[in-house]
Amino acid sequence: MRRFEVRTTQRNQFVEITDKVRAAILESGIRDGFCIVYSPHTTAGITINENADPDVVHDMLLWLNREIPQKQSGFRHGEENSDSHIKASLIGSSANIVIDQGDLVLGRWQGVYFCEFDGPRSRQVMVKVVGTQE
Amino acid sequence: MRRFEVRTTQRNQFVEITDKVRAAILESGIRDGFCIVYSPHTTAGITINENADPDVVHDMLLWLNREIPQKQSGFRHGEENSDSHIKASLIGSSANIVIDQGDLVLGRWQGVYFCEFDGPRSRQVMVKVVGTQE
Amino acid sequence: MRRFEVRTTQRNQFVEITDKVRAAILESGIRDGFCIVYSPHTTAGITINENADPDVVHDMLLWLNREIPQKQSGFRHGEENSDSHIKASLIGSSANIVIDQGDLVLGRWQGVYFCEFDGPRSRQVMVKVVGTQE
């Protein structure tokens, strides 16, 4: 299993980590298999989405922040980051990506994102690579 | 890894692909393991849900389209499909299914769906089968 | 593959299953690999989130129930649990967890939850453990 750090600079932010995941695959020597990209945090997630136009990420965060505001009537959690926990479970704590011929099999417009929902912080990403070195 | 095509006919549509995933498993010869059903697209997803009453899918799409409308104040992405990207990340780009005795282990009411959020289009689904032929 | 039962007592409820998943790993003898925690139900899901302060789960359920009410105009499904199906697909039917040195690799605050959205019921959870006993 490989790990790398992501430093976020905003409370809600998508940081593209495709190159770091790719580097972890190359380092593993696995040519055929898949990997699990995993966030060990409860206020962050991992998703795969468009990496061509940054406006896509802008609009995704706009919707998430509008529909899941930080302060809401009835919220009890004292840390005032219940919105972050909700976003984390909706996005999910991991993503699976297939590995073929030693590289990630991503669609043409797909990138891998670490999704920060309670930054800025220093975060860890884990990459578990499973397969054969054939 | 196996691939098959899905042709969608509407902008938002769930297409059941359980039989195609099952065929990919049988073709692989894997008897014990699991598979990753993966969408290489940024405006589509994969989910597992009820396949008995089509009204369930109707109601799921009704909620998604009502809560994530195509046009929203503040959206910047020029392709006008930010809603599609948001839906894709909420539903997720892949699903895992266990394989036992050469077949998918699904619950009694579960089916696998390709979720189109920016159709109609011709789409690809990837099925990575991992395990042993024992 | 291992299975265990979860008995839920409310319509919407998160039941922590971390210890049961851990027991399944130990029983399997797998030291290095990962597991898929899977719900074979269409009105329940699996998520990983904070297990320290129960108010977090309270607030997550508050948001889900407020944004996805049981009765909505236009819903057609006769069982009146379309909200349950929607929540199930947003949360997802499975979670992946890495296994290292014979134990789950979870973040400091992470626990695994069975998410009931149409209880109370008796439910099944499947744990597929993949890896080596090295």
XYZ file of C-alpha atoms in Angstrom:
402
model
C 0.000 0.000 0.000
C 1.192 3.478 -0.897
C 0.372 6.798 0.748
C 0.859 10.408 -0.204
C -0.030 13.736 1.309
C -2.455 16.352 -0.004
C -2.362 19.861 1.408
C -5.621 21.684 0.919
C -6.031 25.448 1.058
C -9.800 25.965 1.284
C -12.690 24.616 3.332
C -14.264 22.977 0.249
C -11.897 22.072 -2.564
C -11.318 19.360 -5.182
C -7.610 18.631 -5.657
C -6.689 16.564 -8.681
C -4.484 13.605 -7.734
C -4.442 11.616 -10.991
C -0.675 11.982 -11.448
C 0.043 10.876 -7.883
C -2.175 7.823 -8.261
C -0.474 7.011 -11.565
C 2.940 7.293 -9.905
C 1.835 4.856 -7.183
C 0.785 2.346 -9.859
C 4.083 2.631 -11.710
C 6.009 2.232 -8.457
C 4.070 -0.934 -7.612
C 5.060 -2.653 -10.852
C 1.508 -4.015 -11.226
C 0.622 -4.305 -14.928
C -2.833 -5.873 -14.763
C -5.341 -5.380 -11.957
C -6.963 -2.436 -10.216
C -6.407 0.026 -7.419
C -8.452 1.404 -4.549
C -7.875 5.119 -3.932
C -8.928 5.656 -0.319
C -9.413 8.633 2.001
C -8.925 7.712 5.701
C -10.801 10.894 6.712
C -14.455 11.431 7.698
C -14.785 14.913 6.202
C -13.261 14.260 2.774
C -13.898 11.935 -0.149
C -12.575 10.627 -3.456
C -14.347 11.043 -6.796
C -13.669 10.674 -10.497
C -14.898 13.467 -12.730
C -13.934 15.869 -15.502
C -10.461 17.366 -15.399
C -10.570 19.472 -18.574
C -12.617 22.546 -17.609
C -12.152 23.801 -14.017
C -15.642 25.312 -14.184
C -17.043 21.798 -13.732
C -15.466 21.519 -10.281
C -16.625 25.063 -9.506
C -20.217 24.138 -10.309
C -20.066 20.847 -8.393
C -18.870 22.658 -5.264
C -21.485 25.379 -5.773
C -24.260 22.789 -5.711
C -22.822 20.863 -2.753
C -22.382 24.018 -0.681
C -25.818 25.368 -1.584
C -27.667 22.121 -0.841
C -25.615 21.190 2.231
C -24.894 24.445 4.086
C -22.650 24.408 7.143
C -25.285 25.743 9.530
C -28.673 24.105 9.603
C -31.504 24.099 12.119
C -31.442 20.946 14.194
C -27.766 20.137 13.743
C -26.248 18.988 17.039
C -22.603 18.134 16.318
C -20.461 20.582 18.252
C -17.621 20.811 15.744
C -19.955 22.550 13.264
C -18.812 20.409 10.373
C -21.799 18.116 9.931
C -22.059 19.382 6.356
C -18.546 18.016 5.759
C -19.513 14.564 7.032
C -22.642 14.508 4.862
C -20.685 15.495 1.742
C -18.069 12.828 2.539
C -20.656 10.033 2.619
C -22.445 11.240 -0.522
C -19.206 11.394 -2.516
C -17.742 8.279 -0.878
C -14.425 7.506 0.761
C -12.879 5.583 -2.120
C -12.807 5.027 -5.859
C -11.782 1.957 -7.833
C -9.770 2.252 -11.011
C -8.827 -0.547 -13.385
C -5.149 -1.034 -14.328
C -4.253 -2.364 -17.760
C -0.765 -2.597 -19.274
C 0.668 -0.859 -16.221
C -1.493 2.263 -16.409
C -4.813 3.568 -15.112
C -7.763 2.949 -17.401
C -9.571 6.291 -17.246
C -11.998 7.757 -19.720
C -10.790 10.576 -21.935
C -12.057 13.349 -19.655
C -11.716 11.586 -16.303
C -9.400 12.655 -13.503
C -9.183 11.484 -9.883
C -9.997 14.060 -7.205
C -9.383 14.314 -3.491
C -12.462 16.165 -2.220
C -11.785 18.343 0.814
C -14.887 19.321 2.777
C -13.345 20.672 5.988
C -10.048 22.297 5.080
C -7.583 23.708 4.933
C -5.716 20.670 6.243
C -2.923 18.254 5.572
C -4.519 14.994 4.388
C -3.453 11.478 3.518
C -4.487 9.435 0.482
C -3.940 5.681 0.386
C -3.550 3.704 -2.836
C -3.911 -0.069 -2.618
C -2.734 -1.693 -5.836
C -3.937 -5.241 -6.498
C -2.964 -7.455 -9.432
C -0.161 -9.188 -11.256
C 3.136 -8.013 -12.706
C 2.795 -10.176 -15.816
C -11.231 -6.685 -18.869
C -14.460 -6.751 -20.829
C -16.366 -3.868 -22.435
C -19.807 -3.474 -23.877
C -21.806 -0.634 -25.377
C -24.939 0.995 -24.004
C -27.047 3.204 -26.270
C -29.170 5.619 -24.321
C -32.226 7.383 -25.676
C -32.936 10.124 -23.134
C -31.009 12.843 -21.319
C -31.543 11.147 -17.936
C -32.103 7.405 -18.001
C -31.273 4.255 -16.031
C -30.536 1.298 -18.315
C -30.425 -2.102 -16.661
C -27.217 -3.975 -17.554
C -27.409 -6.944 -15.161
C -27.552 -9.502 -17.983
C -24.577 -7.968 -19.773
C -22.519 -7.958 -16.580
C -23.511 -11.580 -15.938
C -22.443 -12.521 -19.480
C -19.041 -10.892 -18.902
C -18.580 -12.967 -15.733
C -19.483 -16.198 -17.493
C -17.141 -15.366 -20.365
C -14.261 -14.763 -17.937
C -14.552 -18.211 -16.406
C -14.024 -16.721 -12.931
C -15.945 -18.777 -10.338
C -14.923 -17.049 -7.090
C -14.045 -13.371 -6.741
C -15.670 -10.063 -7.590
C -16.090 -7.604 -10.416
C -15.840 -3.859 -10.835
C -18.489 -2.420 -13.169
C -17.026 0.892 -14.326
C -18.238 3.871 -16.352
C -15.376 5.715 -18.118
C -17.619 8.780 -18.530
C -17.901 11.967 -16.464
C -21.642 12.469 -16.974
C -22.843 8.954 -16.197
C -22.624 6.506 -13.303
C -23.252 2.949 -12.164
C -25.651 1.975 -9.391
C -27.338 -1.093 -7.960
C -31.016 -0.783 -7.122
C -34.438 -2.370 -7.559
C -35.243 -3.922 -10.916
C -38.749 -5.211 -10.195
C -40.968 -2.114 -10.414
C -39.930 0.476 -13.049
C -41.647 3.157 -10.932
C -38.646 3.029 -8.574
C -36.333 4.259 -11.328
C -38.940 6.850 -12.324
C -39.004 8.237 -8.787
C -35.215 8.208 -8.422
C -34.829 10.227 -11.620
C -37.644 12.567 -10.534
C -35.773 13.413 -7.326
C -32.392 13.770 -9.047
C -33.774 16.070 -11.733
C -35.765 18.161 -9.259
C -32.881 18.615 -6.812
C -30.175 19.026 -9.459
C -31.745 21.054 -12.283
C -29.775 21.671 -15.468
C -29.820 25.472 -15.178
C -28.786 27.042 -11.907
C -27.690 30.531 -10.969
C -23.940 30.711 -10.660
C -23.131 27.768 -12.922
C -20.171 28.609 -15.178
C -19.486 25.489 -17.240
C -20.176 26.372 -20.870
C -21.474 22.949 -21.913
C -24.535 23.417 -19.685
C -24.270 19.909 -18.262
C -22.945 20.657 -14.777
C -26.005 18.874 -13.371
C -24.849 15.737 -15.213
C -21.391 15.924 -13.611
C -22.903 16.413 -10.138
C -25.241 13.430 -10.548
C -22.314 11.308 -11.795
C -20.244 11.972 -8.669
C -23.183 11.428 -6.296
C -24.078 8.077 -7.877
C -20.448 7.095 -8.437
C -18.535 5.805 -11.445
C -18.407 2.166 -10.411
C -20.017 -0.614 -8.408
C -18.482 -3.751 -6.934
C -20.281 -7.066 -7.071
C -19.200 -10.323 -5.446
C -18.918 -13.466 -7.610
C -19.633 -16.862 -6.067
C -19.905 -20.192 -7.902
C -19.498 -18.389 -11.205
C -22.404 -15.972 -10.811
C -23.096 -12.493 -9.454
C -24.189 -12.400 -5.816
C -27.046 -9.895 -5.946
C -29.895 -9.450 -3.520
C -33.319 -10.683 -4.572
C -34.470 -7.294 -5.888
C -31.121 -5.906 -7.024
C -30.176 -5.091 -10.597
C -27.180 -3.223 -12.010
C -27.886 0.053 -13.784
C -25.965 2.265 -16.159
C -27.108 5.780 -15.212
C -27.146 8.205 -18.127
C -27.184 11.868 -17.124
C -26.317 13.580 -20.420
C -27.800 11.479 -23.196
C -28.805 10.334 -25.613
C -25.377 8.897 -26.381
C -23.460 5.762 -27.163
C -21.608 4.771 -23.984
C -19.079 2.174 -22.859
C -19.205 0.024 -19.726
C -16.098 -1.791 -18.496
C -16.248 -4.953 -16.375
C -13.055 -5.987 -14.611
C -13.379 -9.522 -13.256
C -10.952 -10.526 -10.505
C -10.663 -13.951 -8.880
C -9.936 -17.603 -9.444
C -11.398 -20.225 -11.770
C -11.394 -22.907 -9.081
C -17.461 -14.797 1.668
C -18.869 -14.108 5.100
C -22.330 -12.886 6.092
C -23.835 -11.524 9.248
C -27.216 -10.204 10.294
C -28.129 -6.667 11.322
C -31.438 -6.037 13.085
C -32.580 -2.461 12.725
C -35.125 -0.782 14.954
C -36.028 2.422 13.093
C -37.048 3.425 9.581
C -33.826 5.425 9.092
C -30.833 4.342 11.155
C -27.061 3.963 10.909
C -25.820 0.836 12.722
C -22.102 0.604 13.295
C -20.706 -2.724 12.066
C -16.944 -2.105 12.347
C -16.418 -4.876 14.905
C -18.367 -7.402 12.856
C -16.378 -6.558 9.724
C -13.144 -6.851 11.732
C -14.219 -10.263 13.026
C -14.872 -11.435 9.451
C -11.343 -10.366 8.454
C -9.761 -12.185 11.384
C -11.789 -15.289 10.617
C -10.628 -15.260 6.996
C -6.951 -15.332 7.948
C -6.190 -12.749 5.233
C -3.268 -10.549 6.307
C -2.767 -8.367 3.240
C -5.501 -7.324 0.827
C -8.870 -5.625 1.057
C -12.515 -6.361 1.693
C -15.807 -5.382 0.094
C -18.576 -4.743 2.621
C -21.790 -5.210 0.654
C -25.510 -4.696 1.273
C -27.695 -7.017 -0.850
C -30.685 -4.726 -0.254
C -32.182 -1.954 -2.394
C -33.295 0.276 0.482
C -30.092 0.245 2.541
C -26.451 1.151 2.025
C -22.948 0.986 3.474
C -20.873 4.029 4.388
C -17.728 4.915 6.297
C -17.927 7.931 8.581
C -17.229 9.209 12.083
C -17.895 6.877 14.986
C -16.810 9.121 17.878
C -19.720 11.543 18.341
C -23.212 10.087 17.709
C -24.418 13.590 16.861
C -22.686 13.238 13.491
C -24.971 10.358 12.515
C -27.949 12.312 13.882
C -27.123 15.263 11.645
C -26.483 13.085 8.577
C -29.895 11.439 8.966
C -31.519 14.838 9.578
C -30.219 16.132 6.266
C -31.108 12.952 4.341
C -34.652 12.875 5.703
C -35.196 16.595 5.148
C -33.902 16.588 1.563
C -35.417 13.244 0.590
C -38.845 13.072 2.281
C -40.905 9.904 2.037
C -43.873 11.552 0.325
C -43.224 13.696 -2.714
C -45.445 14.939 -5.506
C -45.028 12.838 -8.613
C -43.772 9.694 -6.882
C -45.394 6.616 -8.427
C -43.922 3.605 -6.605
C -46.738 1.941 -4.688
C -44.660 0.767 -1.739
C -44.123 4.388 -0.667
C -40.421 3.864 -0.071
C -38.945 5.650 -3.068
C -37.032 7.858 -0.636
C -35.342 4.721 0.694
C -34.221 3.677 -2.789
C -32.864 7.158 -3.522
C -30.881 7.250 -0.265
C -29.518 3.762 -0.979
C -28.095 4.806 -4.350
C -26.647 8.077 -3.023
C -24.870 6.311 -0.148
C -23.978 3.261 -2.228
C -24.391 -0.456 -1.695
C -20.801 -1.213 -0.735
C -17.572 0.122 0.736
C -13.990 -1.031 0.190
C -11.545 -1.215 3.053
C -7.847 -2.031 2.828
C -6.432 -4.839 5.002
C -2.870 -4.602 6.262
C -1.182 -6.909 8.767
C -4.456 -8.737 9.298
C -6.550 -5.722 10.285
C -8.727 -3.059 8.675
C -6.896 0.124 7.718
C -9.329 2.788 8.883
C -8.639 6.402 9.714
C -8.594 7.407 13.354
C -12.245 8.510 13.417
C -13.648 6.142 10.817
C -16.224 3.446 11.476
C -18.223 1.281 9.056
C -21.995 1.745 9.049
C -24.923 -0.243 7.789
C -27.411 2.432 6.691
C -31.030 1.390 7.089
C -33.485 3.472 5.064
C -36.641 1.342 5.261
C -36.641 -0.371 8.649
C -37.140 -1.805 11.040
C -36.015 -5.035 9.407
C -33.647 -7.950 9.685
C -30.859 -7.353 7.149
C -27.831 -9.183 5.786
C -24.322 -7.796 5.299
C -21.800 -9.606 3.110
C -18.042 -9.278 3.540
C -15.855 -10.504 0.696
C -12.228 -10.699 1.797
C -9.597 -10.747 -0.939
C -5.844 -11.122 -0.478
C -3.055 -13.303 0.788
C -2.334 -14.945 4.131
C 1.379 -14.126 3.949
